[in-house]
PDB file of C-alpha atoms in Angstrom:
ATOM      1  CA  UNK A  12      27.314  70.539  83.726  1.00 56.00           C
ATOM      2  CA  UNK A  13      25.568  67.258  82.853  1.00 72.00           C
ATOM      3  CA  UNK A  14      21.800  67.457  82.495  1.00 76.00           C
ATOM      4  CA  UNK A  15      19.991  65.040  84.868  1.00 85.00           C
ATOM      5  CA  UNK A  16      18.000  62.415  82.984  1.00 88.00           C
ATOM      6  CA  UNK A  17      14.834  60.486  83.755  1.00 90.00           C
ATOM      7  CA  UNK A  18      15.097  57.101  82.054  1.00 93.00           C
ATOM      8  CA  UNK A  19      12.870  56.507  79.031  1.00 90.00           C
ATOM      9  CA  UNK A  20      13.127  52.937  77.790  1.00 82.00           C
ATOM     10  CA  UNK A  21      13.404  52.664  74.038  1.00 96.00           C
ATOM     11  CA  UNK A  22      15.446  49.635  73.085  1.00 98.00           C
ATOM     12  CA  UNK A  23      13.257  46.591  72.581  1.00 97.00           C
ATOM     13  CA  UNK A  24      14.730  43.069  73.004  1.00 96.00           C
ATOM     14  CA  UNK A  25      16.837  41.519  70.286  1.00 95.00           C
ATOM     15  CA  UNK A  26      15.940  38.102  68.875  1.00 95.00           C
ATOM     16  CA  UNK A  27      19.270  36.363  68.341  1.00 92.00           C
ATOM     17  CA  UNK A  28      17.580  33.784  66.078  1.00 94.00           C
ATOM     18  CA  UNK A  29      16.792  36.500  63.568  1.00 96.00           C
ATOM     19  CA  UNK A  30      19.170  36.150  60.580  1.00 96.00           C
ATOM     20  CA  UNK A  31      22.166  38.452  60.794  1.00 97.00           C
ATOM     21  CA  UNK A  32      25.836  38.619  59.850  1.00 97.00           C
ATOM     22  CA  UNK A  33      28.320  37.741  62.596  1.00 97.00           C
ATOM     23  CA  UNK A  34      31.483  39.824  62.583  1.00 96.00           C
ATOM     24  CA  UNK A  35      33.680  36.847  63.496  1.00 95.00           C
ATOM     25  CA  UNK A  36      32.582  35.067  60.312  1.00 95.00           C
ATOM     26  CA  UNK A  37      33.721  37.869  58.013  1.00 94.00           C
ATOM     27  CA  UNK A  38      36.963  39.034  59.625  1.00 92.00           C
ATOM     28  CA  UNK A  39      40.376  38.130  58.245  1.00 87.00           C
ATOM     29  CA  UNK A  40      41.670  35.232  60.356  1.00 82.00           C
ATOM     30  CA  UNK A  41      45.234  36.634  60.296  1.00 86.00           C
ATOM     31  CA  UNK A  42      44.507  39.947  61.988  1.00 88.00           C
ATOM     32  CA  UNK A  43      46.997  41.057  64.654  1.00 91.00           C
ATOM     33  CA  UNK A  44      45.811  41.527  68.249  1.00 93.00           C
ATOM     34  CA  UNK A  45      43.835  44.745  68.822  1.00 95.00           C
ATOM     35  CA  UNK A  46      45.656  47.710  70.363  1.00 97.00           C
ATOM     36  CA  UNK A  47      45.659  48.101  74.149  1.00 98.00           C
ATOM     37  CA  UNK A  48      43.377  51.124  73.844  1.00 98.00           C
ATOM     38  CA  UNK A  49      41.317  53.008  71.290  1.00 96.00           C
ATOM     39  CA  UNK A  50      39.309  56.206  71.646  1.00 95.00           C
ATOM     40  CA  UNK A  51      37.000  57.693  69.022  1.00 94.00           C
ATOM     41  CA  UNK A  52      35.176  59.906  71.524  1.00 92.00           C
ATOM     42  CA  UNK A  53      37.850  62.107  73.110  1.00 86.00           C
ATOM     43  CA  UNK A  54      37.641  64.761  70.394  1.00 80.00           C
ATOM     44  CA  UNK A  55      34.097  66.014  70.968  1.00 71.00           C
ATOM     45  CA  UNK A  56      32.415  67.899  68.094  1.00 74.00           C
ATOM     46  CA  UNK A  57      32.237  71.624  68.932  1.00 71.00           C
ATOM     47  CA  UNK A  58      28.478  71.664  69.460  1.00 76.00           C
ATOM     48  CA  UNK A  59      28.485  68.418  71.474  1.00 82.00           C
ATOM     49  CA  UNK A  60      26.618  65.182  70.869  1.00 90.00           C
ATOM     50  CA  UNK A  61      23.073  66.355  71.458  1.00 91.00           C
ATOM     51  CA  UNK A  62      20.213  64.788  73.400  1.00 94.00           C
ATOM     52  CA  UNK A  63      18.336  64.129  70.125  1.00 95.00           C
ATOM     53  CA  UNK A  64      14.963  63.812  71.811  1.00 96.00           C
ATOM     54  CA  UNK A  65      15.889  60.992  74.189  1.00 96.00           C
ATOM     55  CA  UNK A  66      15.147  63.108  77.261  1.00 94.00           C
ATOM     56  CA  UNK A  67      11.494  63.253  76.164  1.00 95.00           C
ATOM     57  CA  UNK A  68      10.994  60.130  74.024  1.00 97.00           C
ATOM     58  CA  UNK A  69      12.125  56.520  73.942  1.00 97.00           C
ATOM     59  CA  UNK A  70      13.976  57.167  70.687  1.00 98.00           C
ATOM     60  CA  UNK A  71      17.414  55.996  71.882  1.00 98.00           C
ATOM     61  CA  UNK A  72      17.761  53.534  68.985  1.00 98.00           C
ATOM     62  CA  UNK A  73      17.500  56.405  66.511  1.00 98.00           C
ATOM     63  CA  UNK A  74      19.511  58.823  68.661  1.00 97.00           C
ATOM     64  CA  UNK A  75      22.244  56.179  68.471  1.00 97.00           C
ATOM     65  CA  UNK A  76      22.194  56.416  64.678  1.00 97.00           C
ATOM     66  CA  UNK A  77      22.534  60.196  65.012  1.00 95.00           C
ATOM     67  CA  UNK A  78      25.467  59.909  67.410  1.00 95.00           C
ATOM     68  CA  UNK A  79      27.156  57.386  65.137  1.00 94.00           C
ATOM     69  CA  UNK A  80      26.812  59.721  62.145  1.00 92.00           C
ATOM     70  CA  UNK A  81      28.068  62.748  64.110  1.00 89.00           C
ATOM     71  CA  UNK A  82      31.121  60.869  65.377  1.00 85.00           C
ATOM     72  CA  UNK A  83      32.024  59.246  62.076  1.00 82.00           C
ATOM     73  CA  UNK A  84      31.906  62.452  60.068  1.00 79.00           C
ATOM     74  CA  UNK A  85      33.845  64.371  62.717  1.00 65.00           C
ATOM     75  CA  UNK A  86      36.489  61.650  63.213  1.00 68.00           C
ATOM     76  CA  UNK A  87      37.008  60.816  59.546  1.00 67.00           C
ATOM     77  CA  UNK A  88      36.479  64.164  57.841  1.00 64.00           C
ATOM     78  CA  UNK A  89      36.982  66.776  60.551  1.00 62.00           C
ATOM     79  CA  UNK A  90      33.734  68.435  59.514  1.00 67.00           C
ATOM     80  CA  UNK A  91      30.524  69.043  61.421  1.00 72.00           C
ATOM     81  CA  UNK A  92      27.347  67.126  60.760  1.00 79.00           C
ATOM     82  CA  UNK A  93      24.702  68.779  62.887  1.00 83.00           C
ATOM     83  CA  UNK A  94      21.989  66.228  63.574  1.00 91.00           C
ATOM     84  CA  UNK A  95      18.824  67.852  64.872  1.00 93.00           C
ATOM     85  CA  UNK A  96      16.185  66.496  67.213  1.00 95.00           C
ATOM     86  CA  UNK A  97      13.572  67.071  64.499  1.00 96.00           C
ATOM     87  CA  UNK A  98      15.501  64.860  62.060  1.00 96.00           C
ATOM     88  CA  UNK A  99      15.851  62.091  64.634  1.00 97.00           C
ATOM     89  CA  UNK A 100      12.187  62.238  65.664  1.00 97.00           C
ATOM     90  CA  UNK A 101      11.130  62.185  62.002  1.00 97.00           C
ATOM     91  CA  UNK A 102      13.158  59.002  61.468  1.00 98.00           C
ATOM     92  CA  UNK A 103      11.679  57.536  64.660  1.00 98.00           C
ATOM     93  CA  UNK A 104       8.260  57.740  62.991  1.00 98.00           C
ATOM     94  CA  UNK A 105       9.318  54.780  60.821  1.00 98.00           C
ATOM     95  CA  UNK A 106       8.880  52.615  63.929  1.00 98.00           C
ATOM     96  CA  UNK A 107       5.314  53.542  64.812  1.00 97.00           C
ATOM     97  CA  UNK A 108       5.806  56.793  66.688  1.00 98.00           C
ATOM     98  CA  UNK A 109       3.218  59.492  65.952  1.00 97.00           C
ATOM     99  CA  UNK A 110       3.975  62.991  67.259  1.00 96.00           C
ATOM    100  CA  UNK A 111       1.409  64.032  69.831  1.00 93.00           C
ATOM    101  CA  UNK A 112       0.448  60.439  70.680  1.00 97.00           C
ATOM    102  CA  UNK A 113       2.394  59.299  73.771  1.00 96.00           C
ATOM    103  CA  UNK A 114       1.016  55.758  73.421  1.00 97.00           C
ATOM    104  CA  UNK A 115       2.848  55.378  70.126  1.00 98.00           C
ATOM    105  CA  UNK A 116       6.240  55.976  71.785  1.00 98.00           C
ATOM    106  CA  UNK A 117       7.132  52.284  72.072  1.00 97.00           C
ATOM    107  CA  UNK A 118      10.797  52.258  71.112  1.00 98.00           C
ATOM    108  CA  UNK A 119      12.316  49.967  68.487  1.00 98.00           C
ATOM    109  CA  UNK A 120      14.490  46.909  67.944  1.00 98.00           C
ATOM    110  CA  UNK A 121      18.122  47.769  67.157  1.00 98.00           C
ATOM    111  CA  UNK A 122      18.376  45.400  64.202  1.00 98.00           C
ATOM    112  CA  UNK A 123      15.155  46.789  62.726  1.00 98.00           C
ATOM    113  CA  UNK A 124      16.548  50.311  63.016  1.00 98.00           C
ATOM    114  CA  UNK A 125      19.748  49.240  61.261  1.00 98.00           C
ATOM    115  CA  UNK A 126      17.791  47.570  58.466  1.00 97.00           C
ATOM    116  CA  UNK A 127      15.669  50.702  58.031  1.00 97.00           C
ATOM    117  CA  UNK A 128      18.767  52.928  58.040  1.00 97.00           C
ATOM    118  CA  UNK A 129      20.262  50.770  55.299  1.00 95.00           C
ATOM    119  CA  UNK A 130      17.060  50.851  53.252  1.00 95.00           C
ATOM    120  CA  UNK A 131      16.069  54.522  53.621  1.00 95.00           C
ATOM    121  CA  UNK A 132      19.331  56.205  54.554  1.00 94.00           C
ATOM    122  CA  UNK A 133      19.816  58.824  57.252  1.00 94.00           C
ATOM    123  CA  UNK A 134      21.284  62.240  56.464  1.00 88.00           C
ATOM    124  CA  UNK A 135      22.946  61.094  53.292  1.00 83.00           C
ATOM    125  CA  UNK A 136      24.287  57.698  54.358  1.00 87.00           C
ATOM    126  CA  UNK A 137      23.054  54.183  53.659  1.00 92.00           C
ATOM    127  CA  UNK A 138      25.299  51.571  55.315  1.00 94.00           C
ATOM    128  CA  UNK A 139      26.684  48.896  53.025  1.00 93.00           C
ATOM    129  CA  UNK A 140      26.112  46.228  55.694  1.00 95.00           C
ATOM    130  CA  UNK A 141      26.189  45.659  59.445  1.00 96.00           C
ATOM    131  CA  UNK A 142      27.463  42.759  61.514  1.00 97.00           C
ATOM    132  CA  UNK A 143      26.919  41.598  65.075  1.00 98.00           C
ATOM    133  CA  UNK A 144      29.820  41.590  67.517  1.00 98.00           C
ATOM    134  CA  UNK A 145      30.210  38.862  70.119  1.00 98.00           C
ATOM    135  CA  UNK A 146      29.889  40.951  73.276  1.00 98.00           C
ATOM    136  CA  UNK A 147      31.255  38.027  75.324  1.00 97.00           C
ATOM    137  CA  UNK A 148      34.595  38.250  73.505  1.00 97.00           C
ATOM    138  CA  UNK A 149      36.694  41.124  74.866  1.00 97.00           C
ATOM    139  CA  UNK A 150      39.157  40.764  71.978  1.00 97.00           C
ATOM    140  CA  UNK A 151      36.395  40.975  69.381  1.00 97.00           C
ATOM    141  CA  UNK A 152      34.853  44.040  71.063  1.00 98.00           C
ATOM    142  CA  UNK A 153      38.249  45.748  71.187  1.00 98.00           C
ATOM    143  CA  UNK A 154      39.021  44.843  67.576  1.00 96.00           C
ATOM    144  CA  UNK A 155      35.622  46.105  66.419  1.00 96.00           C
ATOM    145  CA  UNK A 156      35.983  49.462  68.190  1.00 96.00           C
ATOM    146  CA  UNK A 157      39.584  50.048  67.105  1.00 95.00           C
ATOM    147  CA  UNK A 158      38.784  49.276  63.458  1.00 92.00           C
ATOM    148  CA  UNK A 159      35.242  50.555  62.985  1.00 93.00           C
ATOM    149  CA  UNK A 160      34.852  53.335  65.554  1.00 93.00           C
ATOM    150  CA  UNK A 161      31.595  53.556  67.470  1.00 96.00           C
ATOM    151  CA  UNK A 162      29.632  50.334  67.923  1.00 98.00           C
ATOM    152  CA  UNK A 163      25.837  50.506  67.967  1.00 98.00           C
ATOM    153  CA  UNK A 164      24.862  48.704  71.181  1.00 98.00           C
ATOM    154  CA  UNK A 165      21.888  47.558  73.222  1.00 98.00           C
ATOM    155  CA  UNK A 166      21.769  46.774  76.930  1.00 98.00           C
ATOM    156  CA  UNK A 167      19.593  46.546  80.027  1.00 98.00           C
ATOM    157  CA  UNK A 168      19.834  49.595  82.298  1.00 98.00           C
ATOM    158  CA  UNK A 169      20.009  49.032  86.058  1.00 98.00           C
ATOM    159  CA  UNK A 170      18.625  51.731  88.321  1.00 97.00           C
ATOM    160  CA  UNK A 171      22.152  52.323  89.629  1.00 98.00           C
ATOM    161  CA  UNK A 172      23.301  53.378  86.138  1.00 97.00           C
ATOM    162  CA  UNK A 173      20.837  56.259  86.116  1.00 96.00           C
ATOM    163  CA  UNK A 174      22.022  57.392  89.533  1.00 96.00           C
ATOM    164  CA  UNK A 175      25.649  57.146  88.413  1.00 97.00           C
ATOM    165  CA  UNK A 176      25.008  59.002  85.157  1.00 96.00           C
ATOM    166  CA  UNK A 177      23.221  61.861  86.887  1.00 95.00           C
ATOM    167  CA  UNK A 178      26.064  62.093  89.427  1.00 95.00           C
ATOM    168  CA  UNK A 179      28.689  62.179  86.658  1.00 95.00           C
ATOM    169  CA  UNK A 180      30.138  58.834  87.783  1.00 97.00           C
ATOM    170  CA  UNK A 181      31.228  55.844  85.662  1.00 98.00           C
ATOM    171  CA  UNK A 182      28.843  52.951  85.254  1.00 98.00           C
ATOM    172  CA  UNK A 183      29.849  50.153  87.601  1.00 98.00           C
ATOM    173  CA  UNK A 184      27.963  47.097  88.801  1.00 98.00           C
ATOM    174  CA  UNK A 185      25.832  47.650  91.902  1.00 98.00           C
ATOM    175  CA  UNK A 186      24.654  44.186  92.968  1.00 96.00           C
ATOM    176  CA  UNK A 187      20.900  43.880  93.289  1.00 97.00           C
ATOM    177  CA  UNK A 188      20.044  47.059  91.399  1.00 98.00           C
ATOM    178  CA  UNK A 189      16.712  46.549  89.570  1.00 98.00           C
ATOM    179  CA  UNK A 190      16.485  46.873  85.786  1.00 97.00           C
ATOM    180  CA  UNK A 191      14.789  50.005  84.453  1.00 96.00           C
ATOM    181  CA  UNK A 192      14.487  48.842  80.841  1.00 97.00           C
ATOM    182  CA  UNK A 193      16.350  48.612  77.542  1.00 98.00           C
ATOM    183  CA  UNK A 194      18.590  51.335  76.110  1.00 98.00           C
ATOM    184  CA  UNK A 195      20.734  51.911  73.019  1.00 98.00           C
ATOM    185  CA  UNK A 196      24.087  53.722  73.040  1.00 98.00           C
ATOM    186  CA  UNK A 197      27.165  53.919  70.856  1.00 98.00           C
ATOM    187  CA  UNK A 198      30.393  52.602  72.397  1.00 98.00           C
ATOM    188  CA  UNK A 199      33.501  54.178  70.936  1.00 97.00           C
ATOM    189  CA  UNK A 200      36.449  53.771  73.279  1.00 97.00           C
ATOM    190  CA  UNK A 201      38.193  51.298  75.552  1.00 98.00           C
ATOM    191  CA  UNK A 202      41.327  50.702  77.607  1.00 98.00           C
ATOM    192  CA  UNK A 203      42.331  48.312  80.380  1.00 98.00           C
ATOM    193  CA  UNK A 204      39.951  49.961  82.849  1.00 97.00           C
ATOM    194  CA  UNK A 205      36.762  50.032  80.792  1.00 98.00           C
ATOM    195  CA  UNK A 206      34.886  51.533  77.869  1.00 98.00           C
ATOM    196  CA  UNK A 207      33.276  54.823  76.833  1.00 98.00           C
ATOM    197  CA  UNK A 208      29.836  55.384  75.328  1.00 98.00           C
ATOM    198  CA  UNK A 209      27.775  58.273  73.996  1.00 96.00           C
ATOM    199  CA  UNK A 210      24.330  58.672  75.540  1.00 96.00           C
ATOM    200  CA  UNK A 211      22.018  61.520  76.535  1.00 95.00           C
ATOM    201  CA  UNK A 212      24.339  64.092  74.994  1.00 92.00           C
ATOM    202  CA  UNK A 213      27.375  63.032  77.038  1.00 94.00           C
ATOM    203  CA  UNK A 214      30.321  60.638  77.003  1.00 95.00           C
ATOM    204  CA  UNK A 215      29.831  58.015  79.713  1.00 97.00           C
ATOM    205  CA  UNK A 216      32.566  55.767  81.097  1.00 98.00           C
ATOM    206  CA  UNK A 217      31.835  52.222  82.266  1.00 98.00           C
ATOM    207  CA  UNK A 218      33.752  49.288  83.688  1.00 98.00           C
ATOM    208  CA  UNK A 219      34.353  46.114  81.717  1.00 98.00           C
ATOM    209  CA  UNK A 220      32.369  44.306  84.416  1.00 98.00           C
ATOM    210  CA  UNK A 221      29.376  46.551  83.712  1.00 98.00           C
ATOM    211  CA  UNK A 222      29.644  45.925  79.966  1.00 98.00           C
ATOM    212  CA  UNK A 223      29.863  42.145  80.423  1.00 98.00           C
ATOM    213  CA  UNK A 224      26.901  42.036  82.782  1.00 98.00           C
ATOM    214  CA  UNK A 225      24.400  44.299  81.029  1.00 98.00           C
ATOM    215  CA  UNK A 226      25.260  44.578  77.304  1.00 98.00           C
ATOM    216  CA  UNK A 227      23.695  41.939  75.071  1.00 97.00           C
ATOM    217  CA  UNK A 228      24.190  43.268  71.516  1.00 98.00           C
ATOM    218  CA  UNK A 229      26.708  45.348  69.590  1.00 98.00           C
ATOM    219  CA  UNK A 230      26.930  46.023  65.864  1.00 98.00           C
ATOM    220  CA  UNK A 231      29.604  47.320  63.515  1.00 97.00           C
ATOM    221  CA  UNK A 232      28.371  49.462  60.641  1.00 95.00           C
ATOM    222  CA  UNK A 233      30.141  48.791  57.340  1.00 93.00           C
ATOM    223  CA  UNK A 234      30.329  51.718  54.938  1.00 88.00           C
ATOM    224  CA  UNK A 235      31.337  51.727  51.287  1.00 83.00           C
ATOM    225  CA  UNK A 236      34.039  54.197  52.389  1.00 80.00           C
ATOM    226  CA  UNK A 237      35.677  51.370  54.356  1.00 82.00           C
ATOM    227  CA  UNK A 238      36.905  49.916  51.065  1.00 78.00           C
ATOM    228  CA  UNK A 239      39.835  51.333  49.104  1.00 75.00           C
ATOM    229  CA  UNK A 240      38.345  52.876  45.922  1.00 67.00           C
ATOM    230  CA  UNK A 241      41.408  51.850  43.880  1.00 69.00           C
ATOM    231  CA  UNK A 242      41.838  48.234  44.968  1.00 69.00           C
ATOM    232  CA  UNK A 243      38.326  47.457  46.165  1.00 68.00           C
ATOM    233  CA  UNK A 244      39.837  45.877  49.277  1.00 71.00           C
ATOM    234  CA  UNK A 245      38.709  46.504  52.814  1.00 78.00           C
ATOM    235  CA  UNK A 246      41.028  48.462  55.109  1.00 75.00           C
ATOM    236  CA  UNK A 247      39.595  47.232  58.412  1.00 83.00           C
ATOM    237  CA  UNK A 248      40.249  43.493  58.366  1.00 88.00           C
ATOM    238  CA  UNK A 249      37.044  42.368  56.686  1.00 89.00           C
ATOM    239  CA  UNK A 250      37.203  39.435  54.323  1.00 87.00           C
ATOM    240  CA  UNK A 251      35.317  40.951  51.395  1.00 85.00           C
ATOM    241  CA  UNK A 252      34.448  37.566  49.888  1.00 87.00           C
ATOM    242  CA  UNK A 253      33.103  36.241  53.192  1.00 91.00           C
ATOM    243  CA  UNK A 254      31.146  39.454  53.783  1.00 92.00           C
ATOM    244  CA  UNK A 255      29.541  39.254  50.339  1.00 91.00           C
ATOM    245  CA  UNK A 256      28.589  35.602  50.876  1.00 94.00           C
ATOM    246  CA  UNK A 257      27.171  36.278  54.351  1.00 95.00           C
ATOM    247  CA  UNK A 258      25.230  39.269  53.083  1.00 94.00           C
ATOM    248  CA  UNK A 259      23.645  37.224  50.288  1.00 95.00           C
ATOM    249  CA  UNK A 260      22.802  34.406  52.709  1.00 95.00           C
ATOM    250  CA  UNK A 261      21.050  36.792  55.096  1.00 94.00           C
ATOM    251  CA  UNK A 262      19.364  39.169  52.631  1.00 92.00           C
ATOM    252  CA  UNK A 263      19.211  37.307  49.319  1.00 93.00           C
ATOM    253  CA  UNK A 264      20.930  40.270  47.649  1.00 91.00           C
ATOM    254  CA  UNK A 265      24.356  40.989  46.247  1.00 91.00           C
ATOM    255  CA  UNK A 266      26.474  43.239  48.479  1.00 88.00           C
ATOM    256  CA  UNK A 267      26.318  46.779  47.144  1.00 76.00           C
ATOM    257  CA  UNK A 268      23.386  46.027  44.876  1.00 64.00           C
ATOM    258  CA  UNK A 269      20.928  48.117  46.890  1.00 57.00           C
ATOM    259  CA  UNK A 270      18.404  47.263  49.548  1.00 51.00           C
ATOM    260  CA  UNK A 271      15.343  46.501  47.462  1.00 46.00           C
ATOM    261  CA  UNK A 272      14.712  42.792  46.965  1.00 37.00           C
TER     262      UNK A 272
END
């Protein structure tokens, strides 16, 4: 049975003027259309996804990193990566949270969390790069999910979404529902009817209308494992040359050269 949740805002607004890589700029222009459906969330890890502290703290941006790591390891390797609440809360301290001080629980910006994950690593992984998906392009969202698995996403939560989650219902648009605050989830499945996300220890369905109305950012995480070790080429439709150029333009560093400037 799903555990009822009281919303705790934790995703702070994204500044789209902040330098970042755009996925559309680094994808191969000759990619075929995305498949009609893709689902990285149907095979749930045996111990579940975990709340990861987000029932008590506004640490959704870090819980999203945990859910992404759990899903990737399980989907790609068939092995368990048990992410604990203590590990997530410890990483959350990088963004000003101090255990025992409720006033320090102020959430974080998704892009800042991704940059910190790349710099410090989380449970053995440092992403090679990350790129922003155009959430207004259904084709790009579908292509990103089908190729990269779970997207790391930010959105504004209407009050109706909390009621629907606690009732075990899909997220749909309820006109006039007031906004509770910002939240971060991973989105890892879609079909003609809608999408699926991981949040608060559960898989949550939503309509495409809900996604279009409330989601404002989504990111693909690029791993070194996404490149064939023998050819050095990407297997997911990335243009490696374009990615390297975009990465240098944004960070001033060579792709794969580390995160220290």
